[in-house]
Structure formats: structure tokens, C-alpha cells
């Protein structure tokens, strides 16, 4: 027999040796790290995500610029008043300076929620969800890998915004002699909780994207979910003449939980930060769990 003659996979070769089929020679096993890496590559190749990241960076730069200008004006006025009164006490301290900037992270959650929603709705709008599920038939693995990739991307981007804030605020605070205590646990809790609140709240957008499959529907619903609570409860508070049950409800809407989680129970009646953070996770679970269930049970 001619040794160059091709044989079908599994047929006997010369000397009775059976040729193994190609799949048995080196089949790549599906694993969660592989699925996570694939989702990360898809996420970073989506151009809209980088545009949203640039908008978030621009928003932070504008916030920092406004903080620099307002701080300069405020401390200049304070210096003039102190000179007239021979009083060296300044009303603005370094911690307040950092609080003014990190309070803007609430707005960053809007962009990050949109980014998280697009990560899953783009799969449906382009039809790539079919090839994704063909590559990762385990839908729970696919959902978890994509969620972790999205949260990792948002965590990294938010960390960049935090680092940018420090690069601007530390020289500013040192120049005006209002440097905060860098080892103060309160300062680092402000930084960590602001970073974590962005990630947790943005995951709501991912869950809505899995539920609705529409970018416009998910983003609009996400914004309504964030803003309708304060508006509706504010109207109820006025109609009910400040009823106590409305005041209690106002502590549990998303923006209020963010403030209590970051601010550390700074106002009377505030929830403890740990409880506020846990309730933020509950809000995320209320949306993520139905999104996961629908993805695993309905047709792509």
C-alpha cells in the first residue's frame, strides 16, 4: 500500500496501528478561566466601552478642575477674612476636600451601568450570543464569566479615576496646607467605599441588560431605577406632610444607600455602613438573579 495514501480517522494503518481521530489528539477542554479570558477580550475590543471610559475620565477631570478652582477661591476668601480677624482657623480641611471629589463618583455609576448593560445587550443585538453559547454551552458559566469580566473592567477603570483624584488632590492639599492625615481610616474608607459602590451599582446595569436584551431599554430602566426612587419618595414626603414611614423608606433607595455606605452614618438615623453596603448587594441580586435565570432558560 502506498504510504502517502490518506486514511479515514480511526482506520488501521500499516502494521495494524489504528489512527486516532483528530478530536482525541488534543481537544482543548472548556474551563472557567478560558471562558473568562474570552469574555475579557470581547469586552476590551468593544469600541463603545472605551468611549464610555473616556467620558468618565473627562467627567472626573472636569470635577477635579472645578474642585481646584473652588478650593482656591474659598481658601483665598478665608485667608482674607482670617487676616482681618487675626484668626488662622480655616473652615475647609483636607478630608472635606476629598469628600467633595469622591461624591462625584455617584455620577460615574451612571456611565459604568451603561457600560455593563452594553456588554451583554451587544451580544443580542449583533447575534454573537449564539456563537458565544456554542463556545460555552454552560450558560451559568457564560453569565458568571461575563459578569466577572465586566466588574473587573469597571473596577480597573474606577481605580484609575481614584488614582487620578489623588494625583490632583494631594498636591492641592499640600499647597494650601490642608493635607489630610493619610493614615486616617476614615479617608481610606471613603476611597474604598466609593470604588466599591461604583462596581456594585453598575452590576445592576448588567442584570437589566440580561433581562431586557435591549441597550436602550436597559439603560433607560437603569436610570429610572436610580432616579425614580428619590423623586417618588420626595413627592410622597410632601403629600404625607413628612410621614415617618416615608422617611424610613428613603433610607433604602439606591442613592441613599450609596451615601450611607460611603459617608459612614454621618446623619442621624443613617444605617451602619456595613448594612448599607449589604443592602446595595441585595439590590444588585434582585436584578442579577432574574437575569441569570432568564438567560439559562430561554432561547438565545
PDB file of C-alpha atoms in Angstrom:
ATOM      1  CA  UNK A   1       0.000   0.000   0.000  1.00  0.00           C
ATOM      2  CA  UNK A   2       1.227   3.467  -0.840  1.00  0.00           C
ATOM      3  CA  UNK A   3       2.317   5.093   2.436  1.00  0.00           C
ATOM      4  CA  UNK A   4       1.178   8.521   1.192  1.00  0.00           C
ATOM      5  CA  UNK A   5      -2.401   7.359   0.717  1.00  0.00           C
ATOM      6  CA  UNK A   6      -4.774   9.175   3.115  1.00  0.00           C
ATOM      7  CA  UNK A   7      -6.842   7.118   5.537  1.00  0.00           C
ATOM      8  CA  UNK A   8     -10.035   7.853   7.372  1.00  0.00           C
ATOM      9  CA  UNK A   9      -9.662   8.743  11.062  1.00  0.00           C
ATOM     10  CA  UNK A  10      -9.811   5.605  13.185  1.00  0.00           C
ATOM     11  CA  UNK A  11      -8.813   3.284  10.361  1.00  0.00           C
ATOM     12  CA  UNK A  12      -5.950   0.807  10.716  1.00  0.00           C
ATOM     13  CA  UNK A  13      -2.593   1.985   9.435  1.00  0.00           C
ATOM     14  CA  UNK A  14       0.441  -0.078   8.432  1.00  0.00           C
ATOM     15  CA  UNK A  15       1.076  -2.893  10.855  1.00  0.00           C
ATOM     16  CA  UNK A  16      -2.477  -2.729  12.205  1.00  0.00           C
ATOM     17  CA  UNK A  17      -1.898   0.544  14.089  1.00  0.00           C
ATOM     18  CA  UNK A  18      -5.142   2.451  14.468  1.00  0.00           C
ATOM     19  CA  UNK A  19      -5.052   6.162  13.604  1.00  0.00           C
ATOM     20  CA  UNK A  20      -6.636   8.276  16.355  1.00  0.00           C
ATOM     21  CA  UNK A  21      -9.348  10.739  15.344  1.00  0.00           C
ATOM     22  CA  UNK A  22      -8.305  14.420  15.406  1.00  0.00           C
ATOM     23  CA  UNK A  23     -10.572  15.224  18.377  1.00  0.00           C
ATOM     24  CA  UNK A  24      -8.763  12.666  20.509  1.00  0.00           C
ATOM     25  CA  UNK A  25      -5.319  14.065  19.723  1.00  0.00           C
ATOM     26  CA  UNK A  26      -5.558  17.382  21.546  1.00  0.00           C
ATOM     27  CA  UNK A  27      -9.017  18.663  22.316  1.00  0.00           C
ATOM     28  CA  UNK A  28      -8.978  21.874  24.363  1.00  0.00           C
ATOM     29  CA  UNK A  29     -11.097  21.373  27.446  1.00  0.00           C
ATOM     30  CA  UNK A  30     -13.606  24.073  28.303  1.00  0.00           C
ATOM     31  CA  UNK A  31     -12.765  25.726  31.618  1.00  0.00           C
ATOM     32  CA  UNK A  32     -13.905  28.794  33.507  1.00  0.00           C
ATOM     33  CA  UNK A  33     -10.553  30.641  33.131  1.00  0.00           C
ATOM     34  CA  UNK A  34     -10.780  30.165  29.345  1.00  0.00           C
ATOM     35  CA  UNK A  35     -14.342  31.483  29.318  1.00  0.00           C
ATOM     36  CA  UNK A  36     -13.339  34.442  31.499  1.00  0.00           C
ATOM     37  CA  UNK A  37     -10.413  35.284  29.220  1.00  0.00           C
ATOM     38  CA  UNK A  38     -12.660  35.141  26.154  1.00  0.00           C
ATOM     39  CA  UNK A  39     -15.189  37.492  27.766  1.00  0.00           C
ATOM     40  CA  UNK A  40     -12.424  39.886  28.762  1.00  0.00           C
ATOM     41  CA  UNK A  41     -11.132  40.007  25.176  1.00  0.00           C
ATOM     42  CA  UNK A  42     -14.623  40.674  23.836  1.00  0.00           C
ATOM     43  CA  UNK A  43     -15.170  43.402  26.416  1.00  0.00           C
ATOM     44  CA  UNK A  44     -11.921  45.228  25.673  1.00  0.00           C
ATOM     45  CA  UNK A  45     -12.462  45.008  21.905  1.00  0.00           C
ATOM     46  CA  UNK A  46     -15.839  46.798  22.078  1.00  0.00           C
ATOM     47  CA  UNK A  47     -15.203  50.390  20.981  1.00  0.00           C
ATOM     48  CA  UNK A  48     -18.205  51.821  22.842  1.00  0.00           C
ATOM     49  CA  UNK A  49     -16.701  50.721  26.165  1.00  0.00           C
ATOM     50  CA  UNK A  50     -13.624  52.831  25.532  1.00  0.00           C
ATOM     51  CA  UNK A  51     -15.750  55.815  24.571  1.00  0.00           C
ATOM     52  CA  UNK A  52     -17.686  55.496  27.826  1.00  0.00           C
ATOM     53  CA  UNK A  53     -14.377  55.202  29.674  1.00  0.00           C
ATOM     54  CA  UNK A  54     -13.174  58.436  28.047  1.00  0.00           C
ATOM     55  CA  UNK A  55     -16.406  60.189  29.051  1.00  0.00           C
ATOM     56  CA  UNK A  56     -15.948  59.010  32.649  1.00  0.00           C
ATOM     57  CA  UNK A  57     -12.348  60.251  32.599  1.00  0.00           C
ATOM     58  CA  UNK A  58     -13.448  63.612  31.174  1.00  0.00           C
ATOM     59  CA  UNK A  59     -16.139  63.922  33.832  1.00  0.00           C
ATOM     60  CA  UNK A  60     -13.573  63.278  36.557  1.00  0.00           C
ATOM     61  CA  UNK A  61     -11.161  65.822  35.048  1.00  0.00           C
ATOM     62  CA  UNK A  62     -13.914  68.459  34.997  1.00  0.00           C
ATOM     63  CA  UNK A  63     -14.788  67.631  38.604  1.00  0.00           C
ATOM     64  CA  UNK A  64     -11.152  67.960  39.650  1.00  0.00           C
ATOM     65  CA  UNK A  65     -10.784  71.238  37.747  1.00  0.00           C
ATOM     66  CA  UNK A  66     -13.900  72.612  39.437  1.00  0.00           C
ATOM     67  CA  UNK A  67     -12.583  71.463  42.817  1.00  0.00           C
ATOM     68  CA  UNK A  68      -9.228  73.149  42.247  1.00  0.00           C
ATOM     69  CA  UNK A  69     -10.842  76.461  41.226  1.00  0.00           C
ATOM     70  CA  UNK A  70     -13.447  76.461  44.000  1.00  0.00           C
ATOM     71  CA  UNK A  71     -10.865  75.491  46.623  1.00  0.00           C
ATOM     72  CA  UNK A  72      -8.546  78.276  45.501  1.00  0.00           C
ATOM     73  CA  UNK A  73     -11.372  80.817  45.707  1.00  0.00           C
ATOM     74  CA  UNK A  74     -12.655  79.517  49.032  1.00  0.00           C
ATOM     75  CA  UNK A  75      -9.259  79.443  50.710  1.00  0.00           C
ATOM     76  CA  UNK A  76      -8.366  82.848  49.276  1.00  0.00           C
ATOM     77  CA  UNK A  77     -11.529  84.353  50.783  1.00  0.00           C
ATOM     78  CA  UNK A  78     -10.827  82.548  54.045  1.00  0.00           C
ATOM     79  CA  UNK A  79      -7.291  83.921  54.161  1.00  0.00           C
ATOM     80  CA  UNK A  80      -8.605  87.476  53.738  1.00  0.00           C
ATOM     81  CA  UNK A  81     -11.191  87.014  56.481  1.00  0.00           C
ATOM     82  CA  UNK A  82      -8.649  85.443  58.797  1.00  0.00           C
ATOM     83  CA  UNK A  83      -6.230  88.300  58.181  1.00  0.00           C
ATOM     84  CA  UNK A  84      -8.898  90.797  59.158  1.00  0.00           C
ATOM     85  CA  UNK A  85      -9.966  88.822  62.209  1.00  0.00           C
ATOM     86  CA  UNK A  86      -6.461  87.592  63.075  1.00  0.00           C
ATOM     87  CA  UNK A  87      -7.818  84.113  63.109  1.00  0.00           C
ATOM     88  CA  UNK A  88      -5.884  81.293  61.425  1.00  0.00           C
ATOM     89  CA  UNK A  89      -8.636  78.647  61.535  1.00  0.00           C
ATOM     90  CA  UNK A  90      -9.831  77.587  58.081  1.00  0.00           C
ATOM     91  CA  UNK A  91     -13.283  76.027  57.626  1.00  0.00           C
ATOM     92  CA  UNK A  92     -12.122  73.696  54.833  1.00  0.00           C
ATOM     93  CA  UNK A  93      -9.953  70.735  55.759  1.00  0.00           C
ATOM     94  CA  UNK A  94      -8.277  68.062  53.688  1.00  0.00           C
ATOM     95  CA  UNK A  95     -10.909  65.390  54.351  1.00  0.00           C
ATOM     96  CA  UNK A  96     -13.703  67.673  53.135  1.00  0.00           C
ATOM     97  CA  UNK A  97     -11.648  68.367  50.022  1.00  0.00           C
ATOM     98  CA  UNK A  98     -11.511  64.636  49.244  1.00  0.00           C
ATOM     99  CA  UNK A  99     -15.210  64.219  50.066  1.00  0.00           C
ATOM    100  CA  UNK A 100     -16.137  66.913  47.551  1.00  0.00           C
ATOM    101  CA  UNK A 101     -14.421  64.995  44.754  1.00  0.00           C
ATOM    102  CA  UNK A 102     -15.427  61.460  45.672  1.00  0.00           C
ATOM    103  CA  UNK A 103     -19.078  62.490  45.918  1.00  0.00           C
ATOM    104  CA  UNK A 104     -18.949  62.793  42.106  1.00  0.00           C
ATOM    105  CA  UNK A 105     -18.439  59.022  41.845  1.00  0.00           C
ATOM    106  CA  UNK A 106     -22.218  58.751  42.121  1.00  0.00           C
ATOM    107  CA  UNK A 107     -22.395  60.203  38.602  1.00  0.00           C
ATOM    108  CA  UNK A 108     -19.712  57.793  37.417  1.00  0.00           C
ATOM    109  CA  UNK A 109     -22.079  54.931  38.288  1.00  0.00           C
ATOM    110  CA  UNK A 110     -24.413  56.107  35.514  1.00  0.00           C
ATOM    111  CA  UNK A 111     -21.733  55.618  32.862  1.00  0.00           C
ATOM    112  CA  UNK A 112     -20.481  52.365  34.349  1.00  0.00           C
ATOM    113  CA  UNK A 113     -24.011  50.977  34.492  1.00  0.00           C
ATOM    114  CA  UNK A 114     -24.440  51.782  30.806  1.00  0.00           C
ATOM    115  CA  UNK A 115     -21.119  50.072  30.052  1.00  0.00           C
ATOM    116  CA  UNK A 116     -22.225  46.963  31.963  1.00  0.00           C
ATOM    117  CA  UNK A 117     -25.560  46.860  30.135  1.00  0.00           C
ATOM    118  CA  UNK A 118     -23.932  47.197  26.692  1.00  0.00           C
ATOM    119  CA  UNK A 119     -21.578  44.303  27.491  1.00  0.00           C
ATOM    120  CA  UNK A 120     -24.497  41.859  27.442  1.00  0.00           C
ATOM    121  CA  UNK A 121     -27.010  43.579  25.131  1.00  0.00           C
ATOM    122  CA  UNK A 122     -24.411  43.881  22.336  1.00  0.00           C
ATOM    123  CA  UNK A 123     -24.301  40.068  22.237  1.00  0.00           C
ATOM    124  CA  UNK A 124     -28.009  40.003  21.393  1.00  0.00           C
ATOM    125  CA  UNK A 125     -28.038  42.975  19.009  1.00  0.00           C
ATOM    126  CA  UNK A 126     -25.211  41.537  16.881  1.00  0.00           C
ATOM    127  CA  UNK A 127     -26.346  37.913  17.145  1.00  0.00           C
ATOM    128  CA  UNK A 128     -22.993  36.859  18.594  1.00  0.00           C
ATOM    129  CA  UNK A 129     -24.799  35.380  21.591  1.00  0.00           C
ATOM    130  CA  UNK A 130     -25.348  32.201  19.550  1.00  0.00           C
ATOM    131  CA  UNK A 131     -21.659  31.666  18.852  1.00  0.00           C
ATOM    132  CA  UNK A 132     -20.822  32.595  22.447  1.00  0.00           C
ATOM    133  CA  UNK A 133     -23.212  29.971  23.799  1.00  0.00           C
ATOM    134  CA  UNK A 134     -21.950  27.447  21.260  1.00  0.00           C
ATOM    135  CA  UNK A 135     -18.421  28.011  22.589  1.00  0.00           C
ATOM    136  CA  UNK A 136     -19.597  27.962  26.218  1.00  0.00           C
ATOM    137  CA  UNK A 137     -22.700  25.720  26.367  1.00  0.00           C
ATOM    138  CA  UNK A 138     -22.891  26.054  30.149  1.00  0.00           C
ATOM    139  CA  UNK A 139     -24.959  29.218  30.369  1.00  0.00           C
ATOM    140  CA  UNK A 140     -24.311  29.738  34.074  1.00  0.00           C
ATOM    141  CA  UNK A 141     -20.563  29.679  33.356  1.00  0.00           C
ATOM    142  CA  UNK A 142     -21.058  32.124  30.475  1.00  0.00           C
ATOM    143  CA  UNK A 143     -23.111  34.524  32.629  1.00  0.00           C
ATOM    144  CA  UNK A 144     -20.661  34.396  35.544  1.00  0.00           C
ATOM    145  CA  UNK A 145     -17.599  34.833  33.325  1.00  0.00           C
ATOM    146  CA  UNK A 146     -19.099  37.835  31.556  1.00  0.00           C
ATOM    147  CA  UNK A 147     -20.232  39.400  34.850  1.00  0.00           C
ATOM    148  CA  UNK A 148     -16.767  38.995  36.390  1.00  0.00           C
ATOM    149  CA  UNK A 149     -15.092  40.397  33.275  1.00  0.00           C
ATOM    150  CA  UNK A 150     -17.406  43.438  33.345  1.00  0.00           C
ATOM    151  CA  UNK A 151     -16.880  44.006  37.077  1.00  0.00           C
ATOM    152  CA  UNK A 152     -13.115  43.625  36.627  1.00  0.00           C
ATOM    153  CA  UNK A 153     -13.066  46.177  33.800  1.00  0.00           C
ATOM    154  CA  UNK A 154     -15.148  48.652  35.822  1.00  0.00           C
ATOM    155  CA  UNK A 155     -13.004  48.059  38.917  1.00  0.00           C
ATOM    156  CA  UNK A 156      -9.840  48.812  36.948  1.00  0.00           C
ATOM    157  CA  UNK A 157     -11.288  51.930  35.341  1.00  0.00           C
ATOM    158  CA  UNK A 158     -12.594  53.229  38.674  1.00  0.00           C
ATOM    159  CA  UNK A 159      -9.186  52.579  40.260  1.00  0.00           C
ATOM    160  CA  UNK A 160      -7.643  54.767  37.540  1.00  0.00           C
ATOM    161  CA  UNK A 161     -10.117  57.538  38.415  1.00  0.00           C
ATOM    162  CA  UNK A 162      -9.239  57.169  42.109  1.00  0.00           C
ATOM    163  CA  UNK A 163      -5.513  57.401  41.332  1.00  0.00           C
ATOM    164  CA  UNK A 164      -6.136  60.474  39.159  1.00  0.00           C
ATOM    165  CA  UNK A 165      -8.028  62.108  42.011  1.00  0.00           C
ATOM    166  CA  UNK A 166      -5.123  61.505  44.382  1.00  0.00           C
ATOM    167  CA  UNK A 167      -2.613  62.895  41.867  1.00  0.00           C
ATOM    168  CA  UNK A 168      -4.539  66.180  41.797  1.00  0.00           C
ATOM    169  CA  UNK A 169      -5.803  66.430  45.390  1.00  0.00           C
ATOM    170  CA  UNK A 170      -2.604  65.648  47.287  1.00  0.00           C
ATOM    171  CA  UNK A 171      -0.523  68.470  45.711  1.00  0.00           C
ATOM    172  CA  UNK A 172      -3.517  70.829  46.054  1.00  0.00           C
ATOM    173  CA  UNK A 173      -3.976  69.993  49.734  1.00  0.00           C
ATOM    174  CA  UNK A 174      -0.242  70.344  50.372  1.00  0.00           C
ATOM    175  CA  UNK A 175      -0.041  73.705  48.600  1.00  0.00           C
ATOM    176  CA  UNK A 176      -2.891  75.151  50.677  1.00  0.00           C
ATOM    177  CA  UNK A 177      -1.716  73.442  53.873  1.00  0.00           C
ATOM    178  CA  UNK A 178      -4.902  71.402  54.337  1.00  0.00           C
ATOM    179  CA  UNK A 179      -3.274  67.999  53.916  1.00  0.00           C
ATOM    180  CA  UNK A 180      -5.434  65.248  55.475  1.00  0.00           C
ATOM    181  CA  UNK A 181      -3.990  62.526  57.675  1.00  0.00           C
ATOM    182  CA  UNK A 182      -3.058  59.906  55.094  1.00  0.00           C
ATOM    183  CA  UNK A 183      -3.256  57.089  57.655  1.00  0.00           C
ATOM    184  CA  UNK A 184      -6.745  58.130  58.743  1.00  0.00           C
ATOM    185  CA  UNK A 185      -9.050  55.058  58.401  1.00  0.00           C
ATOM    186  CA  UNK A 186     -11.913  57.389  57.519  1.00  0.00           C
ATOM    187  CA  UNK A 187     -10.083  58.651  54.439  1.00  0.00           C
ATOM    188  CA  UNK A 188      -9.326  55.158  53.174  1.00  0.00           C
ATOM    189  CA  UNK A 189     -12.879  54.017  53.877  1.00  0.00           C
ATOM    190  CA  UNK A 190     -14.064  56.966  51.745  1.00  0.00           C
ATOM    191  CA  UNK A 191     -11.809  55.805  48.912  1.00  0.00           C
ATOM    192  CA  UNK A 192     -12.635  52.094  49.156  1.00  0.00           C
ATOM    193  CA  UNK A 193     -16.397  52.515  49.624  1.00  0.00           C
ATOM    194  CA  UNK A 194     -16.622  54.973  46.699  1.00  0.00           C
ATOM    195  CA  UNK A 195     -14.776  52.456  44.498  1.00  0.00           C
ATOM    196  CA  UNK A 196     -16.924  49.518  45.665  1.00  0.00           C
ATOM    197  CA  UNK A 197     -20.210  51.447  45.321  1.00  0.00           C
ATOM    198  CA  UNK A 198     -19.499  52.098  41.629  1.00  0.00           C
ATOM    199  CA  UNK A 199     -18.917  48.383  40.943  1.00  0.00           C
ATOM    200  CA  UNK A 200     -21.945  47.160  42.897  1.00  0.00           C
ATOM    201  CA  UNK A 201     -24.330  49.711  41.414  1.00  0.00           C
ATOM    202  CA  UNK A 202     -23.042  49.190  37.866  1.00  0.00           C
ATOM    203  CA  UNK A 203     -23.793  45.460  38.139  1.00  0.00           C
ATOM    204  CA  UNK A 204     -27.471  46.458  38.162  1.00  0.00           C
ATOM    205  CA  UNK A 205     -26.994  47.572  34.566  1.00  0.00           C
ATOM    206  CA  UNK A 206     -25.595  44.169  33.643  1.00  0.00           C
ATOM    207  CA  UNK A 207     -28.574  42.416  35.209  1.00  0.00           C
ATOM    208  CA  UNK A 208     -31.016  44.682  33.366  1.00  0.00           C
ATOM    209  CA  UNK A 209     -29.191  44.010  30.109  1.00  0.00           C
ATOM    210  CA  UNK A 210     -29.596  40.257  30.636  1.00  0.00           C
ATOM    211  CA  UNK A 211     -33.278  40.756  31.458  1.00  0.00           C
ATOM    212  CA  UNK A 212     -34.282  43.130  28.653  1.00  0.00           C
ATOM    213  CA  UNK A 213     -31.741  42.289  25.885  1.00  0.00           C
ATOM    214  CA  UNK A 214     -32.109  45.874  24.634  1.00  0.00           C
ATOM    215  CA  UNK A 215     -29.439  48.529  25.140  1.00  0.00           C
ATOM    216  CA  UNK A 216     -31.916  51.415  25.150  1.00  0.00           C
ATOM    217  CA  UNK A 217     -34.347  49.574  27.412  1.00  0.00           C
ATOM    218  CA  UNK A 218     -31.637  48.522  29.871  1.00  0.00           C
ATOM    219  CA  UNK A 219     -30.006  51.976  30.084  1.00  0.00           C
ATOM    220  CA  UNK A 220     -33.319  53.822  30.450  1.00  0.00           C
ATOM    221  CA  UNK A 221     -34.548  51.369  33.088  1.00  0.00           C
ATOM    222  CA  UNK A 222     -31.236  51.676  34.917  1.00  0.00           C
ATOM    223  CA  UNK A 223     -31.540  55.468  35.056  1.00  0.00           C
ATOM    224  CA  UNK A 224     -35.169  55.235  36.157  1.00  0.00           C
ATOM    225  CA  UNK A 225     -34.203  52.758  38.861  1.00  0.00           C
ATOM    226  CA  UNK A 226     -31.611  55.183  40.212  1.00  0.00           C
ATOM    227  CA  UNK A 227     -33.571  58.420  39.920  1.00  0.00           C
ATOM    228  CA  UNK A 228     -37.233  57.461  40.277  1.00  0.00           C
ATOM    229  CA  UNK A 229     -36.805  56.430  43.924  1.00  0.00           C
ATOM    230  CA  UNK A 230     -35.708  59.862  45.224  1.00  0.00           C
ATOM    231  CA  UNK A 231     -38.309  61.659  43.046  1.00  0.00           C
ATOM    232  CA  UNK A 232     -41.263  59.475  44.019  1.00  0.00           C
ATOM    233  CA  UNK A 233     -40.333  59.371  47.703  1.00  0.00           C
ATOM    234  CA  UNK A 234     -39.795  63.136  47.713  1.00  0.00           C
ATOM    235  CA  UNK A 235     -43.306  63.630  46.336  1.00  0.00           C
ATOM    236  CA  UNK A 236     -44.720  61.216  48.901  1.00  0.00           C
ATOM    237  CA  UNK A 237     -42.925  63.078  51.660  1.00  0.00           C
ATOM    238  CA  UNK A 238     -44.574  66.325  50.598  1.00  0.00           C
ATOM    239  CA  UNK A 239     -48.032  64.776  50.171  1.00  0.00           C
ATOM    240  CA  UNK A 240     -47.893  62.966  53.526  1.00  0.00           C
ATOM    241  CA  UNK A 241     -46.572  66.025  55.407  1.00  0.00           C
ATOM    242  CA  UNK A 242     -43.325  64.319  56.317  1.00  0.00           C
ATOM    243  CA  UNK A 243     -44.754  60.949  57.373  1.00  0.00           C
ATOM    244  CA  UNK A 244     -42.275  58.803  59.288  1.00  0.00           C
ATOM    245  CA  UNK A 245     -42.838  55.736  57.109  1.00  0.00           C
ATOM    246  CA  UNK A 246     -41.763  57.715  54.027  1.00  0.00           C
ATOM    247  CA  UNK A 247     -38.639  58.909  55.827  1.00  0.00           C
ATOM    248  CA  UNK A 248     -37.839  55.278  56.669  1.00  0.00           C
ATOM    249  CA  UNK A 249     -38.302  54.222  53.041  1.00  0.00           C
ATOM    250  CA  UNK A 250     -35.978  56.978  51.843  1.00  0.00           C
ATOM    251  CA  UNK A 251     -33.072  55.293  53.612  1.00  0.00           C
ATOM    252  CA  UNK A 252     -33.378  52.227  51.355  1.00  0.00           C
ATOM    253  CA  UNK A 253     -33.292  53.711  47.852  1.00  0.00           C
ATOM    254  CA  UNK A 254     -30.067  53.215  45.914  1.00  0.00           C
ATOM    255  CA  UNK A 255     -28.559  56.712  46.096  1.00  0.00           C
ATOM    256  CA  UNK A 256     -29.340  56.932  49.820  1.00  0.00           C
ATOM    257  CA  UNK A 257     -27.679  53.553  50.420  1.00  0.00           C
ATOM    258  CA  UNK A 258     -24.619  54.741  48.486  1.00  0.00           C
ATOM    259  CA  UNK A 259     -24.394  57.858  50.666  1.00  0.00           C
ATOM    260  CA  UNK A 260     -24.775  55.861  53.882  1.00  0.00           C
ATOM    261  CA  UNK A 261     -22.235  53.269  52.719  1.00  0.00           C
ATOM    262  CA  UNK A 262     -19.666  55.924  51.790  1.00  0.00           C
ATOM    263  CA  UNK A 263     -20.456  58.545  54.412  1.00  0.00           C
ATOM    264  CA  UNK A 264     -20.323  56.192  57.387  1.00  0.00           C
ATOM    265  CA  UNK A 265     -23.644  57.043  59.097  1.00  0.00           C
ATOM    266  CA  UNK A 266     -22.883  60.775  59.065  1.00  0.00           C
ATOM    267  CA  UNK A 267     -26.513  61.802  59.680  1.00  0.00           C
ATOM    268  CA  UNK A 268     -28.968  60.909  62.408  1.00  0.00           C
ATOM    269  CA  UNK A 269     -30.953  57.804  61.502  1.00  0.00           C
ATOM    270  CA  UNK A 270     -28.437  56.581  58.927  1.00  0.00           C
ATOM    271  CA  UNK A 271     -27.850  52.854  58.561  1.00  0.00           C
ATOM    272  CA  UNK A 272     -24.434  51.455  59.550  1.00  0.00           C
ATOM    273  CA  UNK A 273     -22.053  51.401  56.551  1.00  0.00           C
ATOM    274  CA  UNK A 274     -21.806  47.596  56.557  1.00  0.00           C
ATOM    275  CA  UNK A 275     -25.599  47.236  56.459  1.00  0.00           C
ATOM    276  CA  UNK A 276     -25.924  49.882  53.735  1.00  0.00           C
ATOM    277  CA  UNK A 277     -23.325  48.032  51.651  1.00  0.00           C
ATOM    278  CA  UNK A 278     -25.125  44.718  52.190  1.00  0.00           C
ATOM    279  CA  UNK A 279     -28.405  46.270  51.044  1.00  0.00           C
ATOM    280  CA  UNK A 280     -26.697  47.581  47.911  1.00  0.00           C
ATOM    281  CA  UNK A 281     -25.675  43.988  47.198  1.00  0.00           C
ATOM    282  CA  UNK A 282     -29.296  42.931  47.741  1.00  0.00           C
ATOM    283  CA  UNK A 283     -30.410  45.495  45.145  1.00  0.00           C
ATOM    284  CA  UNK A 284     -27.866  44.043  42.718  1.00  0.00           C
ATOM    285  CA  UNK A 285     -29.025  40.484  43.450  1.00  0.00           C
ATOM    286  CA  UNK A 286     -32.683  41.421  42.869  1.00  0.00           C
ATOM    287  CA  UNK A 287     -31.765  42.231  39.239  1.00  0.00           C
ATOM    288  CA  UNK A 288     -28.879  39.830  38.579  1.00  0.00           C
ATOM    289  CA  UNK A 289     -30.627  36.632  39.719  1.00  0.00           C
ATOM    290  CA  UNK A 290     -33.667  37.013  37.402  1.00  0.00           C
ATOM    291  CA  UNK A 291     -31.296  37.973  34.569  1.00  0.00           C
ATOM    292  CA  UNK A 292     -29.291  34.788  35.131  1.00  0.00           C
ATOM    293  CA  UNK A 293     -32.441  32.643  35.340  1.00  0.00           C
ATOM    294  CA  UNK A 294     -33.847  34.020  32.093  1.00  0.00           C
ATOM    295  CA  UNK A 295     -30.535  33.591  30.266  1.00  0.00           C
ATOM    296  CA  UNK A 296     -30.350  29.939  31.283  1.00  0.00           C
ATOM    297  CA  UNK A 297     -33.975  29.149  30.421  1.00  0.00           C
ATOM    298  CA  UNK A 298     -34.954  30.992  27.255  1.00  0.00           C
ATOM    299  CA  UNK A 299     -33.761  30.743  23.674  1.00  0.00           C
ATOM    300  CA  UNK A 300     -30.883  32.920  22.508  1.00  0.00           C
TER     301      UNK A 300
END
